[in-house]
C-alpha atoms as a PDB file:
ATOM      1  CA  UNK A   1     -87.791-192.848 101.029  1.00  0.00           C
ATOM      2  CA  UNK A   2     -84.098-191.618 101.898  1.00  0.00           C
ATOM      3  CA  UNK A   3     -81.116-192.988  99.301  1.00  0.00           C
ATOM      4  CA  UNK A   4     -77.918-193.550 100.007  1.00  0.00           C
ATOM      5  CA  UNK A   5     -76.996-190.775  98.931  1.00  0.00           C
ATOM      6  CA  UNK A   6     -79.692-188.088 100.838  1.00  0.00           C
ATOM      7  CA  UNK A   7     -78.506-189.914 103.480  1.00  0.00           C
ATOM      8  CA  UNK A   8     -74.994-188.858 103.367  1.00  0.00           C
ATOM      9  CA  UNK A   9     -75.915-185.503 102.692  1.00  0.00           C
ATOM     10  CA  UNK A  10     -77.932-185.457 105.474  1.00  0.00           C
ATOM     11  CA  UNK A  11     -75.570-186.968 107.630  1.00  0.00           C
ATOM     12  CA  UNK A  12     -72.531-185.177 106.442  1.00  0.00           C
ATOM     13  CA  UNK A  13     -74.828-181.782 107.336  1.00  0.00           C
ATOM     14  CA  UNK A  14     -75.381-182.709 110.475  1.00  0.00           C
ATOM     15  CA  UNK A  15     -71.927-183.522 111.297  1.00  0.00           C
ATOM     16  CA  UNK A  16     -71.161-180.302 109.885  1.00  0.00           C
ATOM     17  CA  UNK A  17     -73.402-178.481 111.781  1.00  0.00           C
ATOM     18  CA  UNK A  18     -72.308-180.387 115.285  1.00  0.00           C
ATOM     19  CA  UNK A  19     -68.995-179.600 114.363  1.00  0.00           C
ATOM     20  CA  UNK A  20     -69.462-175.853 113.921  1.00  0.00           C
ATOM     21  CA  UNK A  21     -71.647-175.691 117.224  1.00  0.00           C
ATOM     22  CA  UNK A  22     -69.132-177.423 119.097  1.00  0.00           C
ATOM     23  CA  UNK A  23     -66.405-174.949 117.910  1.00  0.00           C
ATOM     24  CA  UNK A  24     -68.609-172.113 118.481  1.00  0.00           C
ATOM     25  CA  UNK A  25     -68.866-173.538 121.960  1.00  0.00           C
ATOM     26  CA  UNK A  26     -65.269-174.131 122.575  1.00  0.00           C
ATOM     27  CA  UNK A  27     -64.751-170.166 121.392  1.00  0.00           C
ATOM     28  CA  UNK A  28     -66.860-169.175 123.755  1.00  0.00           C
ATOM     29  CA  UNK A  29     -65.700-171.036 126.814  1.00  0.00           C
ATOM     30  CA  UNK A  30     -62.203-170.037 125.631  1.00  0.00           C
ATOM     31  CA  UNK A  31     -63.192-166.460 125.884  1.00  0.00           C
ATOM     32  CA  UNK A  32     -64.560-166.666 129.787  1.00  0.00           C
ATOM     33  CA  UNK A  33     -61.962-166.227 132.355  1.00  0.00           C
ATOM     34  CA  UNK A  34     -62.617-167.835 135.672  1.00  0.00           C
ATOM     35  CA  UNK A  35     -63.564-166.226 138.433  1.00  0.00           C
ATOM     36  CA  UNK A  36     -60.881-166.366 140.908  1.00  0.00           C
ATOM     37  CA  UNK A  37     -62.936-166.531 144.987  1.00  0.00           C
ATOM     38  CA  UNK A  38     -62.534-163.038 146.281  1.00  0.00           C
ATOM     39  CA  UNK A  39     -61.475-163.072 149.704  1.00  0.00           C
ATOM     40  CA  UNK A  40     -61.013-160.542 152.582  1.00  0.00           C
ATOM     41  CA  UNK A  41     -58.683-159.450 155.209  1.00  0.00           C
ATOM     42  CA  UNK A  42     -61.071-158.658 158.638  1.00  0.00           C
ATOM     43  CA  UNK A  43     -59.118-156.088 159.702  1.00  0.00           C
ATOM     44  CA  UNK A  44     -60.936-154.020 157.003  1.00  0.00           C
ATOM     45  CA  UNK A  45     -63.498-154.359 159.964  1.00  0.00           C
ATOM     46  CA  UNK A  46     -61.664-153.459 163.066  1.00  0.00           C
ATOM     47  CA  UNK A  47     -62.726-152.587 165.344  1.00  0.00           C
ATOM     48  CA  UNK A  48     -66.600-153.398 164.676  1.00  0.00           C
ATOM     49  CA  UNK A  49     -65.869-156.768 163.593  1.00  0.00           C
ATOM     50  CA  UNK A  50     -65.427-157.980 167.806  1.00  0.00           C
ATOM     51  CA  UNK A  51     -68.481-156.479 168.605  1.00  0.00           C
ATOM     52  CA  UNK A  52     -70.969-159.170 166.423  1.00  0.00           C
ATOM     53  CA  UNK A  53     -68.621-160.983 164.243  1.00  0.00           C
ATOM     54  CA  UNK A  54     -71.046-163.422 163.398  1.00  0.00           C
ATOM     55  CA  UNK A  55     -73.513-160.831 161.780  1.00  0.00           C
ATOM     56  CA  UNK A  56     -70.211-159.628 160.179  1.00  0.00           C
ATOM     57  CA  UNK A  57     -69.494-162.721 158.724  1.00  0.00           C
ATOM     58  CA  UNK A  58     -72.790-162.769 157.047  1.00  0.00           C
ATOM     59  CA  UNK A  59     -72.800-159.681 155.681  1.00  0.00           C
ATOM     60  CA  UNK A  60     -69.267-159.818 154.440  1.00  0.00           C
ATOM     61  CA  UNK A  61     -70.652-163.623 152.572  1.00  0.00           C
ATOM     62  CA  UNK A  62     -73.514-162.033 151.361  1.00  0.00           C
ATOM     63  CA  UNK A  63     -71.475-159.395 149.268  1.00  0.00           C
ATOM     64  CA  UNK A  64     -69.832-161.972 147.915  1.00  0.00           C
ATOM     65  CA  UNK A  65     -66.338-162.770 149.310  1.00  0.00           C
ATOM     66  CA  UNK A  66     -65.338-166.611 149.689  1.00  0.00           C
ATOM     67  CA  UNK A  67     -62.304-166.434 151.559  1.00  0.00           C
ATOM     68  CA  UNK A  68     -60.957-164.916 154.717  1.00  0.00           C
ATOM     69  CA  UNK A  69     -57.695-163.875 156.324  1.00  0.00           C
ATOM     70  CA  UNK A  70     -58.355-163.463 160.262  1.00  0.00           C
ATOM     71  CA  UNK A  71     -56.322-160.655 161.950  1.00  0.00           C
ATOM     72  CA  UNK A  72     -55.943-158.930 165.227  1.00  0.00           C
ATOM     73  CA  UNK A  73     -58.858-159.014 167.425  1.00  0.00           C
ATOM     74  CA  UNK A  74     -59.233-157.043 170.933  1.00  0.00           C
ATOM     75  CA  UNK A  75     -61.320-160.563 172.196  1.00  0.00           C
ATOM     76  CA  UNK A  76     -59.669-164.032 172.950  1.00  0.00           C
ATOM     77  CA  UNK A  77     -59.057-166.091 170.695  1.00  0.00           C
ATOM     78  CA  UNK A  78     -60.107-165.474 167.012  1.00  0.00           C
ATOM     79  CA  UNK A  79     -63.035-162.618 167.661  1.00  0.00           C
ATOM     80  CA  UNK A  80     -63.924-164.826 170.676  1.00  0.00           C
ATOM     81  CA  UNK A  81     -64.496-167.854 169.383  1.00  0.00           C
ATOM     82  CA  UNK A  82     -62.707-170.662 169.521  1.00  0.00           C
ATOM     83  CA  UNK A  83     -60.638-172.004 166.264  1.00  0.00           C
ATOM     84  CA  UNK A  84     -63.292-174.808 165.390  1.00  0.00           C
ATOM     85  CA  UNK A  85     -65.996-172.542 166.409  1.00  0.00           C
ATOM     86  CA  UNK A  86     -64.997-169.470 163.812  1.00  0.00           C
ATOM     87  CA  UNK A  87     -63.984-172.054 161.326  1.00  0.00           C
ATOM     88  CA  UNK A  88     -67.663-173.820 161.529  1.00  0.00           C
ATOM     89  CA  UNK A  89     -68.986-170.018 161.225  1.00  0.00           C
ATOM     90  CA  UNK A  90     -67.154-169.221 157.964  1.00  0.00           C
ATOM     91  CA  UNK A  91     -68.410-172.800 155.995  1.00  0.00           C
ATOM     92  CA  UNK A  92     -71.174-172.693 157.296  1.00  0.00           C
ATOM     93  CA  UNK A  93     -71.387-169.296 154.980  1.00  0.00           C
ATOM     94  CA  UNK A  94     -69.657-170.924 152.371  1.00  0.00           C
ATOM     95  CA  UNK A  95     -66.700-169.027 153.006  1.00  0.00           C
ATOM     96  CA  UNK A  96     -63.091-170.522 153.229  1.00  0.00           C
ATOM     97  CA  UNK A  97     -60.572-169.721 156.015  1.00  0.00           C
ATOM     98  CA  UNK A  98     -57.390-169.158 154.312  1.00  0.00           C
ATOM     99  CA  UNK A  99     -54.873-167.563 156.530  1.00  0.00           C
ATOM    100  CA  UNK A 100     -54.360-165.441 160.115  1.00  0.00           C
ATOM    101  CA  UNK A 101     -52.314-162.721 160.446  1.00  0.00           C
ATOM    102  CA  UNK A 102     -49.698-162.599 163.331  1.00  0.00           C
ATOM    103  CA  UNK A 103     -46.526-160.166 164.337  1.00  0.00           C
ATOM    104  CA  UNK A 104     -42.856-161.220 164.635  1.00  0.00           C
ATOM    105  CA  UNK A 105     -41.819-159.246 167.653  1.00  0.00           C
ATOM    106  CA  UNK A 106     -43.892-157.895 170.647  1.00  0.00           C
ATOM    107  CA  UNK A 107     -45.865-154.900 168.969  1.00  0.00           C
ATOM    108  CA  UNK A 108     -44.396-151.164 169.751  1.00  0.00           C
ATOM    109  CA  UNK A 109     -46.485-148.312 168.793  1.00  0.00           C
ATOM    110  CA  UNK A 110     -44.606-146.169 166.074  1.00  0.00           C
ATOM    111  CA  UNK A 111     -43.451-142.794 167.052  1.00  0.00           C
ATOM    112  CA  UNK A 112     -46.021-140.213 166.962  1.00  0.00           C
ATOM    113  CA  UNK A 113     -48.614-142.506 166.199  1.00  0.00           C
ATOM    114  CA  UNK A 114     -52.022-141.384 167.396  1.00  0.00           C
ATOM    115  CA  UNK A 115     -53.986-143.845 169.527  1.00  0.00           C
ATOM    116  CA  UNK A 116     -57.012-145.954 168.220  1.00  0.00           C
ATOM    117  CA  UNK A 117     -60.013-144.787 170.165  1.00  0.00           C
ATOM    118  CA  UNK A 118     -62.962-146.609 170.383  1.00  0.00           C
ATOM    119  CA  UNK A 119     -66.767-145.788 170.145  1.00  0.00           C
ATOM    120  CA  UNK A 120     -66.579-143.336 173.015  1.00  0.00           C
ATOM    121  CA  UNK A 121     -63.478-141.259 172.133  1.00  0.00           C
ATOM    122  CA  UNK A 122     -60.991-143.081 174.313  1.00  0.00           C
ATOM    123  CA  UNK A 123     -58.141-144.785 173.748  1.00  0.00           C
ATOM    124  CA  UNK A 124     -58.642-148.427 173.402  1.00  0.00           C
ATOM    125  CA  UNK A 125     -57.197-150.941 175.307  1.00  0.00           C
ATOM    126  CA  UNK A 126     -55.525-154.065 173.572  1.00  0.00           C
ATOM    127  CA  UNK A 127     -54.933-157.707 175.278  1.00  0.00           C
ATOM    128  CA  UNK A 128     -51.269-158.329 175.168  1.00  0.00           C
ATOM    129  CA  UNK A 129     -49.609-159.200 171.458  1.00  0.00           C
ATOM    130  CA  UNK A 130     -48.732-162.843 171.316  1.00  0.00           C
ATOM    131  CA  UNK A 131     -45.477-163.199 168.543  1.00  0.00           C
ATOM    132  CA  UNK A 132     -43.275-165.200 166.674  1.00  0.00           C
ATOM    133  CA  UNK A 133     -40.304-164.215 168.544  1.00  0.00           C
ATOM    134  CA  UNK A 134     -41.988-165.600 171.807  1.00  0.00           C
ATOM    135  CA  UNK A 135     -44.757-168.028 170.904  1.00  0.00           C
ATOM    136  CA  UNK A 136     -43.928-169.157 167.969  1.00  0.00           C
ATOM    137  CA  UNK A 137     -44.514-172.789 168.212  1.00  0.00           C
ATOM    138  CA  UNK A 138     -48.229-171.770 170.159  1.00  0.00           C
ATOM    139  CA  UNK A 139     -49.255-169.747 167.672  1.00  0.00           C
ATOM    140  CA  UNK A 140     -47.950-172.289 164.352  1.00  0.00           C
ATOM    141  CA  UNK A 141     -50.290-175.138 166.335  1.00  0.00           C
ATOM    142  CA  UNK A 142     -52.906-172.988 167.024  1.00  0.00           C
ATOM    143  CA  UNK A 143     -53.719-172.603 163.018  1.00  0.00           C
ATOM    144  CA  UNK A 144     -52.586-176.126 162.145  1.00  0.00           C
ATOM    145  CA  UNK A 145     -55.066-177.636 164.404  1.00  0.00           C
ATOM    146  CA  UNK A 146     -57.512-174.946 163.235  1.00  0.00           C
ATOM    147  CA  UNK A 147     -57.077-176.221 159.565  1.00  0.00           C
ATOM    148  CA  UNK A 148     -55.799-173.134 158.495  1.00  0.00           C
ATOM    149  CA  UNK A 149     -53.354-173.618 155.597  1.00  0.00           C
ATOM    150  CA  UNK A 150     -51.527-170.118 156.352  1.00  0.00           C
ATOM    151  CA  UNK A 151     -49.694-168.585 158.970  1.00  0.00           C
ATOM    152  CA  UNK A 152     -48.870-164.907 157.650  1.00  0.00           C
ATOM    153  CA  UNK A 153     -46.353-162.318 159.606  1.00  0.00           C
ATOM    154  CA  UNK A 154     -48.104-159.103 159.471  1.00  0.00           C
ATOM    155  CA  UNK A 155     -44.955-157.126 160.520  1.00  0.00           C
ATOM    156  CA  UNK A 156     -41.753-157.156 162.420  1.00  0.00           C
ATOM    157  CA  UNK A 157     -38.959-155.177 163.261  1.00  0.00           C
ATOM    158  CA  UNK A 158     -35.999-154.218 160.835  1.00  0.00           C
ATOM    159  CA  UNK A 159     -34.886-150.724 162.536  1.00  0.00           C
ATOM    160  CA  UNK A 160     -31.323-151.603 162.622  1.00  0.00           C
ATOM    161  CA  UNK A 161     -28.847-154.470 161.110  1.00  0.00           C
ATOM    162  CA  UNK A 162     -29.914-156.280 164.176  1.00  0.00           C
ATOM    163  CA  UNK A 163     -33.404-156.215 164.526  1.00  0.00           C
ATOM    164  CA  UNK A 164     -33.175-157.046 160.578  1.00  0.00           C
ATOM    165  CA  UNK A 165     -31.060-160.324 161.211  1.00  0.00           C
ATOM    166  CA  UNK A 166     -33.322-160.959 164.231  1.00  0.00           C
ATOM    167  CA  UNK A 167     -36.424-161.332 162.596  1.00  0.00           C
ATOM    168  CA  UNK A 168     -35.161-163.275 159.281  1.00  0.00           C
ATOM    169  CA  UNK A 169     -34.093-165.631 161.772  1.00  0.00           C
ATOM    170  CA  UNK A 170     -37.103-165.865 163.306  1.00  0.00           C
ATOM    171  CA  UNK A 171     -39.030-165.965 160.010  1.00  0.00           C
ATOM    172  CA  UNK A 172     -36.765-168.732 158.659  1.00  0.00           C
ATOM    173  CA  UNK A 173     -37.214-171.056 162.368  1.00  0.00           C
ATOM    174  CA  UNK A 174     -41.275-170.476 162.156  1.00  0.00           C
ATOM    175  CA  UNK A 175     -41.352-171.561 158.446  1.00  0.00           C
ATOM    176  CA  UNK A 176     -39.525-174.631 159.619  1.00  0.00           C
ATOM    177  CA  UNK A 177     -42.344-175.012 162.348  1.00  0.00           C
ATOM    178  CA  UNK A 178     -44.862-174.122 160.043  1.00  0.00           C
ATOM    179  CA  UNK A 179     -43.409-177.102 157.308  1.00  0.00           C
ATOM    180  CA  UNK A 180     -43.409-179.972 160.001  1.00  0.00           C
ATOM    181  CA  UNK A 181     -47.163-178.509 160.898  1.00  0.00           C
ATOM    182  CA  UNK A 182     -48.282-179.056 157.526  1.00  0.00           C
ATOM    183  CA  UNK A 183     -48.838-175.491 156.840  1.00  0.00           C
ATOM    184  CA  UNK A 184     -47.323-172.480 155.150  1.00  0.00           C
ATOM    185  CA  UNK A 185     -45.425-169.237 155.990  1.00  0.00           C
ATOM    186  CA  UNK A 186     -45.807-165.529 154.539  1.00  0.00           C
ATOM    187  CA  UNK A 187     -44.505-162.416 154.957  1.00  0.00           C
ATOM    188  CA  UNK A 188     -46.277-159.384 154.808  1.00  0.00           C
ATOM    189  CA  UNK A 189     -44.835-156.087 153.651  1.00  0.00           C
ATOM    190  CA  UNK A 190     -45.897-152.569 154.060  1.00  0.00           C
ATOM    191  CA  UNK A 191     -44.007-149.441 152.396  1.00  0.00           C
ATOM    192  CA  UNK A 192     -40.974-149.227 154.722  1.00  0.00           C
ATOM    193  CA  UNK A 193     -39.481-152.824 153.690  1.00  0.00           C
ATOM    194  CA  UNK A 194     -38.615-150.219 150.714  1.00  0.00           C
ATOM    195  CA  UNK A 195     -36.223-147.976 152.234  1.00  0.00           C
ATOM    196  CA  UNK A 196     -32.407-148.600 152.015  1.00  0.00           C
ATOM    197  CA  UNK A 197     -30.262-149.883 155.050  1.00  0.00           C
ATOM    198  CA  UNK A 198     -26.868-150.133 154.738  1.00  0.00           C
ATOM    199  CA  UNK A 199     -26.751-148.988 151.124  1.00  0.00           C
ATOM    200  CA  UNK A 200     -29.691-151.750 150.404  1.00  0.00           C
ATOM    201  CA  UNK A 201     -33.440-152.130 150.128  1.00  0.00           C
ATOM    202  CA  UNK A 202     -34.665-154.078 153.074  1.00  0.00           C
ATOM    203  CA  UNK A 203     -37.248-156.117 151.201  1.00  0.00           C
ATOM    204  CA  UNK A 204     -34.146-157.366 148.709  1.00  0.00           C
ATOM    205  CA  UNK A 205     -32.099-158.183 151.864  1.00  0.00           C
ATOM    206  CA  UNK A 206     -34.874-159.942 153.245  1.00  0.00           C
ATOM    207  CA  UNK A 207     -35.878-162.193 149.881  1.00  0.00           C
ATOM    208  CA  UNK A 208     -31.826-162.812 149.727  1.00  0.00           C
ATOM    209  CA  UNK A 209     -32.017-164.557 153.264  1.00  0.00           C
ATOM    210  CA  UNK A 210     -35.638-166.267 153.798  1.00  0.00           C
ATOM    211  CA  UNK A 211     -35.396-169.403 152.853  1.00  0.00           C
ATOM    212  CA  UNK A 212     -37.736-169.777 149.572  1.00  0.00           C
ATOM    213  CA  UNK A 213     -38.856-172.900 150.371  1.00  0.00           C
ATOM    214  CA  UNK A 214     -40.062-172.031 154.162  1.00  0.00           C
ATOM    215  CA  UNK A 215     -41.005-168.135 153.805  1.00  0.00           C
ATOM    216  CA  UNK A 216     -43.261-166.871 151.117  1.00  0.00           C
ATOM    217  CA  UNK A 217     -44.394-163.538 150.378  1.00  0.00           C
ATOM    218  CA  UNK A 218     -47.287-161.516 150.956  1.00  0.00           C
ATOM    219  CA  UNK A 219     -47.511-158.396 148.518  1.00  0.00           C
ATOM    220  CA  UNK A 220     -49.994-155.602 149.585  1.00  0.00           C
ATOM    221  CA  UNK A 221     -50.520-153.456 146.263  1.00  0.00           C
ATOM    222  CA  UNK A 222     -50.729-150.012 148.079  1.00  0.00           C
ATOM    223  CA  UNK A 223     -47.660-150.316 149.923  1.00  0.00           C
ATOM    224  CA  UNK A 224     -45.395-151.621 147.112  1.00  0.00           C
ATOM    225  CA  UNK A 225     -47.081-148.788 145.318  1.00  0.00           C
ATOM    226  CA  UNK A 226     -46.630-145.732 147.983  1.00  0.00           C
ATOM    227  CA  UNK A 227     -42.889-147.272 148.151  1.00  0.00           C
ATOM    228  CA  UNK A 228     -42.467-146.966 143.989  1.00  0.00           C
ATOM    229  CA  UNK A 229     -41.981-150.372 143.107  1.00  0.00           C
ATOM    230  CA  UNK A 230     -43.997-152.029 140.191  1.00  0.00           C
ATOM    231  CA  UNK A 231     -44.729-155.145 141.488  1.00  0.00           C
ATOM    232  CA  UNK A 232     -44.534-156.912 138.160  1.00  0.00           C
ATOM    233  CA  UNK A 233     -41.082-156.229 138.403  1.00  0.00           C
ATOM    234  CA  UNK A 234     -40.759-157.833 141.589  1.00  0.00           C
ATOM    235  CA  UNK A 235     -43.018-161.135 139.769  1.00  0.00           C
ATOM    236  CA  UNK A 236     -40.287-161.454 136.757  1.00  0.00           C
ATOM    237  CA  UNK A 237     -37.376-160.846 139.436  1.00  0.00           C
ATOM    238  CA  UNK A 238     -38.832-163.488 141.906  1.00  0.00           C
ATOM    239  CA  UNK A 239     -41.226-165.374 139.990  1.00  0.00           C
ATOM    240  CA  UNK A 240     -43.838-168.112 142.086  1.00  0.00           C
ATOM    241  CA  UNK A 241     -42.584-166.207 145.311  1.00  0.00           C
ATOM    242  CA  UNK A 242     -45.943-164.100 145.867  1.00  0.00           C
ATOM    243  CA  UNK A 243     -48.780-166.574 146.732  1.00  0.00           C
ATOM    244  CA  UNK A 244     -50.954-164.355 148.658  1.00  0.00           C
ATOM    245  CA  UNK A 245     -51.505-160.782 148.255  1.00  0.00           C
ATOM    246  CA  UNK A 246     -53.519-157.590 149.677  1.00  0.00           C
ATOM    247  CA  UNK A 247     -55.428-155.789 146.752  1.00  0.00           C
ATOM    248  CA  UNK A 248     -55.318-152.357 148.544  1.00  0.00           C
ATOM    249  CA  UNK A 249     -55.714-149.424 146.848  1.00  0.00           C
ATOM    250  CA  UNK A 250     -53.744-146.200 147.364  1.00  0.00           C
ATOM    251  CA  UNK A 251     -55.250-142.483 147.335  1.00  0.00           C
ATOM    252  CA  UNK A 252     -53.993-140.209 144.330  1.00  0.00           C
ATOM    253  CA  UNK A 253     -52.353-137.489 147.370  1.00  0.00           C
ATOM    254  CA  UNK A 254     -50.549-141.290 148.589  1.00  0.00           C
ATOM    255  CA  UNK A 255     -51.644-140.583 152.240  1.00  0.00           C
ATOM    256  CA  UNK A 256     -53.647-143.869 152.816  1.00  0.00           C
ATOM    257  CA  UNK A 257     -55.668-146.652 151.593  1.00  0.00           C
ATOM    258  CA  UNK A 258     -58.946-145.924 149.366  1.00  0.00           C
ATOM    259  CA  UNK A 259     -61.626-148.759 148.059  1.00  0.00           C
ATOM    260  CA  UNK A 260     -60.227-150.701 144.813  1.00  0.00           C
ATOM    261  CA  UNK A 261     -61.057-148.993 142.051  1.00  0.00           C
ATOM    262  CA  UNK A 262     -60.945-145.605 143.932  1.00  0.00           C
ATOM    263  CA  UNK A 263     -56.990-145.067 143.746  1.00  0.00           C
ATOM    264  CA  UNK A 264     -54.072-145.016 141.592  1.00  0.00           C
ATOM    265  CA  UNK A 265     -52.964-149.009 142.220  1.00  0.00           C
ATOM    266  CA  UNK A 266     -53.023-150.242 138.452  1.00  0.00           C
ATOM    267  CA  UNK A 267     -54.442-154.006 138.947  1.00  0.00           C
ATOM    268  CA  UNK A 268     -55.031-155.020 135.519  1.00  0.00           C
ATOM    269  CA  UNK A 269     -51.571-155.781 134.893  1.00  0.00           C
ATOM    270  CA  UNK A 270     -50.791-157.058 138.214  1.00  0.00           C
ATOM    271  CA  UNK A 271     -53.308-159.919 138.019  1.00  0.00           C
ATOM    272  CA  UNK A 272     -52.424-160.571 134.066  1.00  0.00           C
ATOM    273  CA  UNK A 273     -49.041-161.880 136.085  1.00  0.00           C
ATOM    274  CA  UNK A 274     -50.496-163.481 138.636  1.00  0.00           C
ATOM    275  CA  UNK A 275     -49.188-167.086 137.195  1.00  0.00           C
ATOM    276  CA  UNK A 276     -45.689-165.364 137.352  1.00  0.00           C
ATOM    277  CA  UNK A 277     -46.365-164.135 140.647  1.00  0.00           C
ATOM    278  CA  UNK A 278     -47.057-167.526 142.054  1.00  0.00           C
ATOM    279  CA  UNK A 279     -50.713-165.964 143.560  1.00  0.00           C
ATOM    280  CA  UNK A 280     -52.884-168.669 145.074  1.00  0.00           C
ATOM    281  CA  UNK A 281     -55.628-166.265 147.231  1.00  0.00           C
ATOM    282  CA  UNK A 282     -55.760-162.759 147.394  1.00  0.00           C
ATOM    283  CA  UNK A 283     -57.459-160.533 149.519  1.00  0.00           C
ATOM    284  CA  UNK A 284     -59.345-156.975 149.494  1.00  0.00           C
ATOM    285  CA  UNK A 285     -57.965-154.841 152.745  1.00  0.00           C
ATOM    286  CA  UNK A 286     -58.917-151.239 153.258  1.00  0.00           C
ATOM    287  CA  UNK A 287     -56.678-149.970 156.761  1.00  0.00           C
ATOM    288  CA  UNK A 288     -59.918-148.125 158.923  1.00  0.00           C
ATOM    289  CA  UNK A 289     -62.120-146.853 156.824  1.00  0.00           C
ATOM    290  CA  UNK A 290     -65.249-144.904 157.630  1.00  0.00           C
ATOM    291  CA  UNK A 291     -67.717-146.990 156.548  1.00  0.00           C
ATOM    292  CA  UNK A 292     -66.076-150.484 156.127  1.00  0.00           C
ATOM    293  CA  UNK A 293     -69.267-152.249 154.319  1.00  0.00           C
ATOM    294  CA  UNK A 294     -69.494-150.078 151.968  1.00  0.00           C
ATOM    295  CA  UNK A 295     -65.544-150.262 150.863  1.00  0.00           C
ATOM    296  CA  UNK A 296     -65.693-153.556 150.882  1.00  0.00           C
ATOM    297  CA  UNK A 297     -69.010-153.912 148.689  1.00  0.00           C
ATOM    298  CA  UNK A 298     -66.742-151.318 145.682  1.00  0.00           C
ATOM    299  CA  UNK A 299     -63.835-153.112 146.211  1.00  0.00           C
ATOM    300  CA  UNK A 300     -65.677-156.329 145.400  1.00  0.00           C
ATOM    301  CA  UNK A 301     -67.726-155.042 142.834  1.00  0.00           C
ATOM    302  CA  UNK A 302     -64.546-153.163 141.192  1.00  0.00           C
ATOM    303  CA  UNK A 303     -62.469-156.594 141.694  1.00  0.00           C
ATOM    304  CA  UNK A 304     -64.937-158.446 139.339  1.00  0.00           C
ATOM    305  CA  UNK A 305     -64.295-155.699 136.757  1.00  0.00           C
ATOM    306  CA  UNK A 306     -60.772-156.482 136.952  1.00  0.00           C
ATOM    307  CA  UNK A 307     -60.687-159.990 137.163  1.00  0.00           C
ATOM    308  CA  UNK A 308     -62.423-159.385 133.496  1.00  0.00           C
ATOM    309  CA  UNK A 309     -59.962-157.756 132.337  1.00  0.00           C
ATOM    310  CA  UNK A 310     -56.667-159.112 133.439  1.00  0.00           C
END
């Protein structure tokens, strides 16, 4: 028969025990990070992605990615579906439609630039541009009503003083839209936001005059990087003003984009800021690669490794 006292001990041993389990549980949560979703801009797959973007989607879902940024397609609408319809095609995946990618100003081709040609060798032609400078308020619905809780300017003109002033007008008027639509505004930068006008770096002119509050920024890794600019920097100078980003790398010769993992882009530090940064989604983008499925399946695999250790 059990005293008192065995009973204490017994019951004091147990506790004990439960205790030190518990702890040992509580150590080892502590020491698994979350997995942030791993999402994907589609112009990775331009210009494939028109051709069957359903099958795309499911490939793309079975890799592993959980959220998608929408970009330029050469068919109506988004790949030729309707809003509803892509957005039904993404969940029904179990992937989340996070943002679309638009330009500020009707597109020009840069100097020099050599045309996109498609399967046969010729040049391909592209339905007219719709912008922010024009159709503004058609394109800020058309994602509202879509659901889509991100609007994103994929480029716009900053040439001169006046194409400069232009568009951070028009950037500051769409994030107004974009507010009374329920959704949110980015800008997206590439590596000539970098250069100096006037005596000043572009990108500082433009986070002087976007309103903070209606025009957030988009930070694609490679291009900060090809420009020399450690984007931590820009986190501590401008904290909670990066939501979204691009995790692009950039080739060691600094001619182009390369699979993460592949480049010189140092990511483990850029994630361990993320909090400072203000990132919500990010997403993997590789600009026209030769074989876009298999980029995208080592960038996701490398993008685990440094979720782990950021």
């Amino acid at each position: 028969m059990t005293n008192r006292r065995q009973f204490i001990r017994k019951s004091g041993a147990m506790l004990l025990g439960a205790s030190l389990i518990g702890n040992r549980a509580n150590f080892l949560l502590n020491q698994v990070k979350p997995s942030h979703p791993v999402g994907l801009q589609l112009f990775t797959l331009f210009p494939g992605m028109d051709k069957d973007p359903e099958g795309a989607m499911k490939k793309v879902a079975a890799i592993g990615y959980r959220e998608i940024e929408s970009a330029f397609s050469t068919r109506p609408g988004f790949y030729g579906m309707q809003p509803k319809a892509f957005k039904d095609l993404l969940s029904g995946l179990g992937m989340r439609w996070i943002s679309h990618h638009v330009i500020g100003a009707p597109f020009k081709m840069p100097a020099n630039a050599k045309p996109i040609l498609d399967a046969s060798g010729k040049p391909m032609a592209f339905p007219k541009m719709r912008n922010l400078r024009d159709n503004m308020q058609e394109l800020v619905d058309e994602v509202a009503d879509a659901g889509v809780p991100w609007l994103v300017c994929a480029n716009t003109p900053f040439e001169t003083k006046e194409d400069l002033d232009q568009s951070i007008e028009t950037l500051n008027k769409t994030g107004t839209a974009c507010k009374k639509a329920g959704i949110s505004l980015a800008y997206h930068n590439h590596d000539k936001e970098f250069e100096r006008q006037d005596g000043r770096v572009i990108y500082d002119t433009m986070l002087e005059h976007l309103d903070p509050s209606l025009v957030k920024m988009e930070l694609d890794l490679c291009w900060v990087t090809k420009a020399g600019v450690d984007p931590v920097d820009l986190f501590k100078k401008h904290p909670g003003r990066f939501p979204l980003w691009h995790v692009k790398d950039l080739s060691a010769d600094k001619k182009g984009p390369v699979p993460v993992g592949e480049g010189i882009v140092d990511f483990v530090p850029v994630f361990a800021h993320a909090k400072t940064a203000g990132m919500q989604h990010f997403f993997v983008e590789h600009d026209m690669p030769a074989d876009a499925y298999a980029s995208i399946t080592t960038s996701y695999k490398n993008v685990e490794k440094i979720l782990a250790k950021a």
